[in-house]
CSV table of C-alpha atoms in Angstrom, one decimal:
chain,number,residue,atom,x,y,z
A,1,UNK,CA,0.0,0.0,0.0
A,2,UNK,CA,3.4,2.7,-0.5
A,3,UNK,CA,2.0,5.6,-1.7
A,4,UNK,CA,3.4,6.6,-4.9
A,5,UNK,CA,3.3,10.4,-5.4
A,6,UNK,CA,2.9,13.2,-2.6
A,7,UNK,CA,0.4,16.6,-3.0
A,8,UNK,CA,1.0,18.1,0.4
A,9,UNK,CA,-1.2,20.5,2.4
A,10,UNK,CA,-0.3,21.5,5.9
A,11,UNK,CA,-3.1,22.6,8.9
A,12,UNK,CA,-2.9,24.3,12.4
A,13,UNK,CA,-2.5,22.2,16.1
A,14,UNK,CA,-6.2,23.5,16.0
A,15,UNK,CA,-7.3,22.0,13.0
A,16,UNK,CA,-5.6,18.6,14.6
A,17,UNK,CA,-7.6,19.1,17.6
A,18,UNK,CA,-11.0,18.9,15.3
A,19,UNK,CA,-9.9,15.7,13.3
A,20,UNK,CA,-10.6,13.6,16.5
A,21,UNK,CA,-13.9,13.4,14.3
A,22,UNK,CA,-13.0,12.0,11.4
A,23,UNK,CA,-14.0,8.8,11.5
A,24,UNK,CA,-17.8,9.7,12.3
A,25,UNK,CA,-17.8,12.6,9.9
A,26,UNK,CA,-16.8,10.1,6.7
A,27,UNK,CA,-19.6,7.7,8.1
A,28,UNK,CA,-22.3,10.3,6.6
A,29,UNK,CA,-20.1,10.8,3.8
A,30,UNK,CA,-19.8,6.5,2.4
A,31,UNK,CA,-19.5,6.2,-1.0
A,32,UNK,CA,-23.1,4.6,-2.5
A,33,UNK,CA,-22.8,3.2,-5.8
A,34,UNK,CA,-24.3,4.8,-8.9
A,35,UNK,CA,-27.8,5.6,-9.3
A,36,UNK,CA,-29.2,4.9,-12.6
A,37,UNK,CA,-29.3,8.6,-13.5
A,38,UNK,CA,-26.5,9.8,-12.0
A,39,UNK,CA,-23.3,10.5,-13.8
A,40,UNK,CA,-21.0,10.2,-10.8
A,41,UNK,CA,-20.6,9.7,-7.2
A,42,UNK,CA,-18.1,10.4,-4.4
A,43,UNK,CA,-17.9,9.6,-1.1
A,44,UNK,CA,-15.1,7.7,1.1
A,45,UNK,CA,-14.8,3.9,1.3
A,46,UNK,CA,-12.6,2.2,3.5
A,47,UNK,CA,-8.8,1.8,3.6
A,48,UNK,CA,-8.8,-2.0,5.1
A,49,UNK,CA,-11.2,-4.1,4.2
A,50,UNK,CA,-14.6,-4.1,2.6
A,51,UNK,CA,-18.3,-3.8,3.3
A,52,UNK,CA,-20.6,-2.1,5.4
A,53,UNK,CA,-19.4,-2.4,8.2
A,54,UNK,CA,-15.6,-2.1,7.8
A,55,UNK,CA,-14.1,1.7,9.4
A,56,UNK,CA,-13.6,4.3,6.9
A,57,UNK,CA,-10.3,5.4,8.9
A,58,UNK,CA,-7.3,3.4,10.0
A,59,UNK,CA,-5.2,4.9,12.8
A,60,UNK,CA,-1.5,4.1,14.0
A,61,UNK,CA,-0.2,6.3,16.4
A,62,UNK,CA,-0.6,9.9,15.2
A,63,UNK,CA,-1.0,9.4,11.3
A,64,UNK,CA,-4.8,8.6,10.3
A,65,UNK,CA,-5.6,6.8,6.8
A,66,UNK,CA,-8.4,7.5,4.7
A,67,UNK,CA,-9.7,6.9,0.8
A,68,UNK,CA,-11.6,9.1,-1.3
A,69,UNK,CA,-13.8,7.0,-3.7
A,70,UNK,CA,-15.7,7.7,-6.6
A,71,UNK,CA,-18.0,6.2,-9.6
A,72,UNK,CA,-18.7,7.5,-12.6
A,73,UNK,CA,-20.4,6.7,-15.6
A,74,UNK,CA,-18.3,6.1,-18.9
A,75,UNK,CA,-21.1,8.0,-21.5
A,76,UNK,CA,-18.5,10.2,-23.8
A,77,UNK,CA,-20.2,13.2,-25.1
A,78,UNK,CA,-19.8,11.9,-29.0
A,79,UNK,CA,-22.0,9.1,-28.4
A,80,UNK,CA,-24.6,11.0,-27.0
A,81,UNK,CA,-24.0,13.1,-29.7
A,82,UNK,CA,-24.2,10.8,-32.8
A,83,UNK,CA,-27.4,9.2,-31.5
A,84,UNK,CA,-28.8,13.0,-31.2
A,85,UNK,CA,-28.2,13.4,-34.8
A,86,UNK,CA,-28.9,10.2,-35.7
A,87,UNK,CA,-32.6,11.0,-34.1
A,88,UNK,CA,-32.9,14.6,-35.4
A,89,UNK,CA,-32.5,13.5,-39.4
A,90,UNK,CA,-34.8,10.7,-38.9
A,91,UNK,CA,-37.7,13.2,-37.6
A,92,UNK,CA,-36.4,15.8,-40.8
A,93,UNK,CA,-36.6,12.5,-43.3
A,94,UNK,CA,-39.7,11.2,-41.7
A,95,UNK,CA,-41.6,14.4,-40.7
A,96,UNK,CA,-40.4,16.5,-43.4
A,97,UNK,CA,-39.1,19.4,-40.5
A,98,UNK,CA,-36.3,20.8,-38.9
A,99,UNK,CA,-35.6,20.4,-35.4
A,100,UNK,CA,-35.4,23.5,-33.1
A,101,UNK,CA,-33.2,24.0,-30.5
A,102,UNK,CA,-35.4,23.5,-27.6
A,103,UNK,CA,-36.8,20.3,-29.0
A,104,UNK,CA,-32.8,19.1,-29.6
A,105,UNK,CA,-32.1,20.1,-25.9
A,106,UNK,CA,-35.4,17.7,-24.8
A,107,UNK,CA,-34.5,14.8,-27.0
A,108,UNK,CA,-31.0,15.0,-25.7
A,109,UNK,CA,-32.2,14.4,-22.2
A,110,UNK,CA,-34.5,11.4,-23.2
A,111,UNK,CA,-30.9,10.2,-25.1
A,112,UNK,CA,-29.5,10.7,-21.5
A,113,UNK,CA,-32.2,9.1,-19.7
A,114,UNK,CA,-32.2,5.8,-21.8
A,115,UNK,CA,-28.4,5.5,-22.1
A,116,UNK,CA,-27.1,6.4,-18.5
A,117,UNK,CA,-28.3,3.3,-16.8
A,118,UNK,CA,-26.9,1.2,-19.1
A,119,UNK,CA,-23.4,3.1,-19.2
A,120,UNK,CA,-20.1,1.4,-17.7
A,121,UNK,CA,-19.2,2.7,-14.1
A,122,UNK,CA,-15.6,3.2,-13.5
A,123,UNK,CA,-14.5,3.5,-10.6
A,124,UNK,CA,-11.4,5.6,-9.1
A,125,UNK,CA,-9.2,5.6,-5.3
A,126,UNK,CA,-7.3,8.3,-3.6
A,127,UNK,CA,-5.6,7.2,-0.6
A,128,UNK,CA,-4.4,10.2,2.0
A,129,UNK,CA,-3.5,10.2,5.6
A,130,UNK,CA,-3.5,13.1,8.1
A,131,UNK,CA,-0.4,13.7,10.6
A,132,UNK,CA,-2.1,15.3,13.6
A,133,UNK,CA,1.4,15.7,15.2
A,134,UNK,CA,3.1,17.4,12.8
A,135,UNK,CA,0.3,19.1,10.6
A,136,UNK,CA,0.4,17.2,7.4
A,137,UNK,CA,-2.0,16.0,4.6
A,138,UNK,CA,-0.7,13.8,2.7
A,139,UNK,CA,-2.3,12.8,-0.6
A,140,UNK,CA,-1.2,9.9,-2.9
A,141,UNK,CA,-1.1,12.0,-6.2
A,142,UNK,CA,0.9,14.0,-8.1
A,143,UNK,CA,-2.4,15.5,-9.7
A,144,UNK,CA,-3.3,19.0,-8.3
A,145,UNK,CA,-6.8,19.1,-9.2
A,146,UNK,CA,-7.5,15.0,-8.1
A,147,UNK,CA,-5.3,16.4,-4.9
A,148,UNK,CA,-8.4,19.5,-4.2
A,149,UNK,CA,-10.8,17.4,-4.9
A,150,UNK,CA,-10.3,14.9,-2.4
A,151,UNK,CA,-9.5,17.9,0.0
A,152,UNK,CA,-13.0,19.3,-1.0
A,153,UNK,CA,-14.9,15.6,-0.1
A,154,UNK,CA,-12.7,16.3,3.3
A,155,UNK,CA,-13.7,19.7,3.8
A,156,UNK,CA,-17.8,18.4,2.9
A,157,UNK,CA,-17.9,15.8,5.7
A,158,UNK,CA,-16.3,17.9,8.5
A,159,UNK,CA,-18.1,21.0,7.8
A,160,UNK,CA,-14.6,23.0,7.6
A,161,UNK,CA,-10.9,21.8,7.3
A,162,UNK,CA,-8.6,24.4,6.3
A,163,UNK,CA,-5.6,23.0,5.7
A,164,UNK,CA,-3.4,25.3,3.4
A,165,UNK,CA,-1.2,24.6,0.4
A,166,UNK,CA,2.8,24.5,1.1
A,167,UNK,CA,4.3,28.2,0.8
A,168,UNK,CA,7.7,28.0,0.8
A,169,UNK,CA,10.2,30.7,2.1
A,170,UNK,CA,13.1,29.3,0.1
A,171,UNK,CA,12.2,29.1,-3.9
A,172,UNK,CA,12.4,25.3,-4.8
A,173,UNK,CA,13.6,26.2,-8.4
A,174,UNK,CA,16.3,28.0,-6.8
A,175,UNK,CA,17.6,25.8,-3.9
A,176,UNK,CA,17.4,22.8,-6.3
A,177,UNK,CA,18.9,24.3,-9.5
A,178,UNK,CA,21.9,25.2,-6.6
A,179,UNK,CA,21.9,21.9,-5.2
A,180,UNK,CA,22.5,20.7,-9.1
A,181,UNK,CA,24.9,23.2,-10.1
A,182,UNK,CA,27.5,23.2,-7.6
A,183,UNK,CA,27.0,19.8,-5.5
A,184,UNK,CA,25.7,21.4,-2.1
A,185,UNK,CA,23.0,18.6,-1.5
A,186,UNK,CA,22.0,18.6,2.1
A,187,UNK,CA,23.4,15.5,4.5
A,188,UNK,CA,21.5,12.4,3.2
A,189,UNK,CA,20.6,13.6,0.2
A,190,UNK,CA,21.7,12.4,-3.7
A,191,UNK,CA,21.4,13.0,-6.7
A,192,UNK,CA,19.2,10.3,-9.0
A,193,UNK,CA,18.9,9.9,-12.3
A,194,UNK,CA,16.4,12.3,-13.7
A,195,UNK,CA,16.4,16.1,-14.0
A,196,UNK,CA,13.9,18.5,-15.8
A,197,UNK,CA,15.5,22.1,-16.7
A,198,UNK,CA,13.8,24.8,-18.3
A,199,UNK,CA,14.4,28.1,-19.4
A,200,UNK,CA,12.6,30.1,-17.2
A,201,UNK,CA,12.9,33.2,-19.2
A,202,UNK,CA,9.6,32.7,-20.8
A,203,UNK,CA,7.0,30.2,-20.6
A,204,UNK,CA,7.6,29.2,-23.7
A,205,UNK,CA,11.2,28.6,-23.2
A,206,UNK,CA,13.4,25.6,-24.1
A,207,UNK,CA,13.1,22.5,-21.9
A,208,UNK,CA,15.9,19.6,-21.8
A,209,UNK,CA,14.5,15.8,-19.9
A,210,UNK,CA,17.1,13.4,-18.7
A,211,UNK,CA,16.2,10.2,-17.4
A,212,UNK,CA,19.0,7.4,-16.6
A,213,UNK,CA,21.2,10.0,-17.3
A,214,UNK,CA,24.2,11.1,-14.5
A,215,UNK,CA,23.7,14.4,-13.2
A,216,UNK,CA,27.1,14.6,-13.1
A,217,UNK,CA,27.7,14.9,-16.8
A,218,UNK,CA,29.3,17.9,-18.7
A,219,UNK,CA,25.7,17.7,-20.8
A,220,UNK,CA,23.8,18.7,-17.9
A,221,UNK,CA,26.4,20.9,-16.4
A,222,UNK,CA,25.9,22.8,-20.1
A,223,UNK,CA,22.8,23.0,-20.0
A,224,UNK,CA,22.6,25.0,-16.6
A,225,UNK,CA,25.6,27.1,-17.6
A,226,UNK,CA,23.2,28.5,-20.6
A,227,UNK,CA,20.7,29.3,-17.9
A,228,UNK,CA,18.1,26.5,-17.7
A,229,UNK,CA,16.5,26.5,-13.7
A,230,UNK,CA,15.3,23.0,-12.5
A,231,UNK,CA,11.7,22.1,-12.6
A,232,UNK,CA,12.0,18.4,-11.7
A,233,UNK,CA,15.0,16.7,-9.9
A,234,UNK,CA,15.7,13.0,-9.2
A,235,UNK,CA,16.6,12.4,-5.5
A,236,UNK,CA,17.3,9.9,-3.2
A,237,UNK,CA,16.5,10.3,0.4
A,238,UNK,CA,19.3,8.2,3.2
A,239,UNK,CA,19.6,5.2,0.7
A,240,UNK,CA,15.9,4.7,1.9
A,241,UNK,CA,13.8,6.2,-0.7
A,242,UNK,CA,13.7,7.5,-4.4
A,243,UNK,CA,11.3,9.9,-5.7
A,244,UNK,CA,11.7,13.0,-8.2
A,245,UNK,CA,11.1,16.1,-6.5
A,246,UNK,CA,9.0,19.3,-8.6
A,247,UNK,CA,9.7,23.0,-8.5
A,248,UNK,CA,5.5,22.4,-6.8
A,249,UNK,CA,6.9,20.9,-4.1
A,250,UNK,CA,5.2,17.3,-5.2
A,251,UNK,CA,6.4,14.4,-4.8
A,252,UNK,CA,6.6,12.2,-8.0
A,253,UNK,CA,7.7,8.5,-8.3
A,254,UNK,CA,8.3,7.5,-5.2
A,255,UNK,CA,9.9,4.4,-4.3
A,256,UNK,CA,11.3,2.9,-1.3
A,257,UNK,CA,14.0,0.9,-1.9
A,258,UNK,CA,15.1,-2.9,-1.0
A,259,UNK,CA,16.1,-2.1,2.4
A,260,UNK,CA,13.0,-0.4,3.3
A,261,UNK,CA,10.5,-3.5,2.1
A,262,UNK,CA,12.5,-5.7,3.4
A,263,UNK,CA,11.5,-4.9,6.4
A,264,UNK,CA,7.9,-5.2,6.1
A,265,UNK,CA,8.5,-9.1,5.9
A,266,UNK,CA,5.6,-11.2,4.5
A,267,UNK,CA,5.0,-13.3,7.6
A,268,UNK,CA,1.9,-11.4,8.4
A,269,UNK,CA,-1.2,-13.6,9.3
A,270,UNK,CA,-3.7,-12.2,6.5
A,271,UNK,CA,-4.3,-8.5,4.8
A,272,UNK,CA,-5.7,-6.2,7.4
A,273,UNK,CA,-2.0,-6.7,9.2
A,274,UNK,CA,-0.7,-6.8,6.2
A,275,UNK,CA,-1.6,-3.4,5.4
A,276,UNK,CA,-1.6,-2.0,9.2
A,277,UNK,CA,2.4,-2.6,8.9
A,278,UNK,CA,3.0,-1.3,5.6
A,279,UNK,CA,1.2,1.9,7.0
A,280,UNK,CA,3.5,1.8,9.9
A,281,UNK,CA,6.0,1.8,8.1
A,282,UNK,CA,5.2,4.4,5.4
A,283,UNK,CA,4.6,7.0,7.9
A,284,UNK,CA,7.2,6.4,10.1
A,285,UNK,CA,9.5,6.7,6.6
A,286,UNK,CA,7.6,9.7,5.4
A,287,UNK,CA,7.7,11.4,8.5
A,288,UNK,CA,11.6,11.6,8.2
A,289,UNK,CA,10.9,13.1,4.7
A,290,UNK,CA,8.6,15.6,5.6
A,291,UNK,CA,10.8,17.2,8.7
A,292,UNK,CA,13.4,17.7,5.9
A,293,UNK,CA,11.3,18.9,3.1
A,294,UNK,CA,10.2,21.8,6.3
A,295,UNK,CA,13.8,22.6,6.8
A,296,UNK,CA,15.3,22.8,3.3
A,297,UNK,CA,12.2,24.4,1.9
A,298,UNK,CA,11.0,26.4,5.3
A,299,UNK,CA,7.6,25.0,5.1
A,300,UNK,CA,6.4,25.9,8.9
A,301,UNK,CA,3.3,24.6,10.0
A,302,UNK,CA,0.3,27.1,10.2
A,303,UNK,CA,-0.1,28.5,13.4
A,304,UNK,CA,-3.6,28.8,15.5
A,305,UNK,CA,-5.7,31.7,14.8
């Protein structure tokens, strides 16, 4: 259950103080499948287990797991579409009339009514946890609007949650693009093997990609010497963890390497401990992340109001 990617918000000792509801907030907020006429749904569903009855939170010591869930109906607009024309030159061939734009608009919503319940459901997880200790949300994507959305389905089932985007007081472009150019990575930190740079002249500007490539090289020394900033930047955290870091602050591609899973073991007796260790263990590992990520980046935790 690693998380792959990280979108990061941060919230008040307050806001921690409120989350003690959490787990009977989502209860009025489960995700119910589908209706027939219904496009979509969202709700949460739970992070261990299934049915019913299963919690839609799973706590371990400070750090609180939750899923966002959602269904929704696979109908793409040119179908709808094509059947609405298909319908409007049978009434012109048939009735010998054109049809006007309110009549369109009705025989579109018949088109919707007889196709939706008969549409594919797709359905779609967001796993997140909250650190009450330290103030973190932590979202497994590297998709800002997927990231707000789940944050608004939060925000619906307690009423209010403001937890804040990161504001950095040292520019990540900056600090990275320094940490590139002249080798002054902070203790525990090295270099991977990817790097975005882009000329951040304009938005337009010229943009070079290296993956498998060593950051080392006299191509991507060049490259900053001509001016190019970095926008993305490979990174591995104490031999523990890999993941490539944006100028956003999100964390892409993370990995945790050998002598992290091996650590997990696999002698647990079924999948509920299964997953109550790997969550152990991802937060305990992320929350050695996250203290740096606030120091390099000065990413201080929102004070009370």
């Amino acid at each position: 259950m690693f998380f792959r990617n990280l979108t990061l918000f941060r919230f008040s000792p307050a806001v921690a103080d409120d989350l003690k509801r959490l787990d009977e907030a989502l209860g009025e907020h489960r995700l119910r499948p589908c209706g027939p006429l219904e496009m979509f749904t969202k709700g949460f569903v739970p992070p261990v287990g299934r049915g019913e009855e299963a919690a839609l939170t799973h706590a371990v010591k400070h750090c609180t797991w939750l899923t966002v869930g959602g269904e929704d109906k696979l109908l793409p607009a040119a179908v709808v579409n094509d059947e609405l024309q298909r319908k409007v030159r049978k009434i012109a061939e048939e009735e010998g009339r054109k049809v006007g734009g309110r009549e369109r608009k009705r025989l579109k919503e018949d088109l919707l009514t007889e196709l939706l319940p008969r549409a594919f459901v797709r359905s779609s997880r967001l796993s997140a946890y909250v650190d009450t200790r330290h103030g973190w949300l932590v979202l497994d994507t590297s998709s800002r609007k997927s990231a707000e959305n789940a944050l608004s389905q939060i925000r619906e089932a307690l009423g209010s949650f403001p937890a804040v985007p990161l504001a950095p007081e040292e520019g990540p472009r900056v600090l990275m693009t320094d940490w590139l150019a002249n080798g002054t990575l902070p203790a525990g930190l090295a270099l991977g093997d990817e790097v975005e740079l882009r000329d951040p002249a304009t938005a337009t500007g010229a943009i070079a990609k290296c993956r498998r490539q060593d950051l080392d090289a006299e191509e991507v020394k060049e490259h900053l010497r001509n001016g190019k900033q970095v926008f993305q930047l490979g990174l591995v955290f104490d031999d523990r963890m890999s993941f490539v870091l944006g100028e956003d602050l999100i964390v892409r591609k993370l990995k945790f390497l050998d002598v992290v899973t091996e650590e997990l073991g696999d002698s647990h007796e079924d999948a509920a401990a299964e997953a109550d260790a790997g969550f152990a263990l991802l937060t305990l590992e992320l929350e050695r992340l996250l203290a740096k990520l606030e120091e390099w980046f000065g990413l201080p935790r929102p004070a009370d109001a």
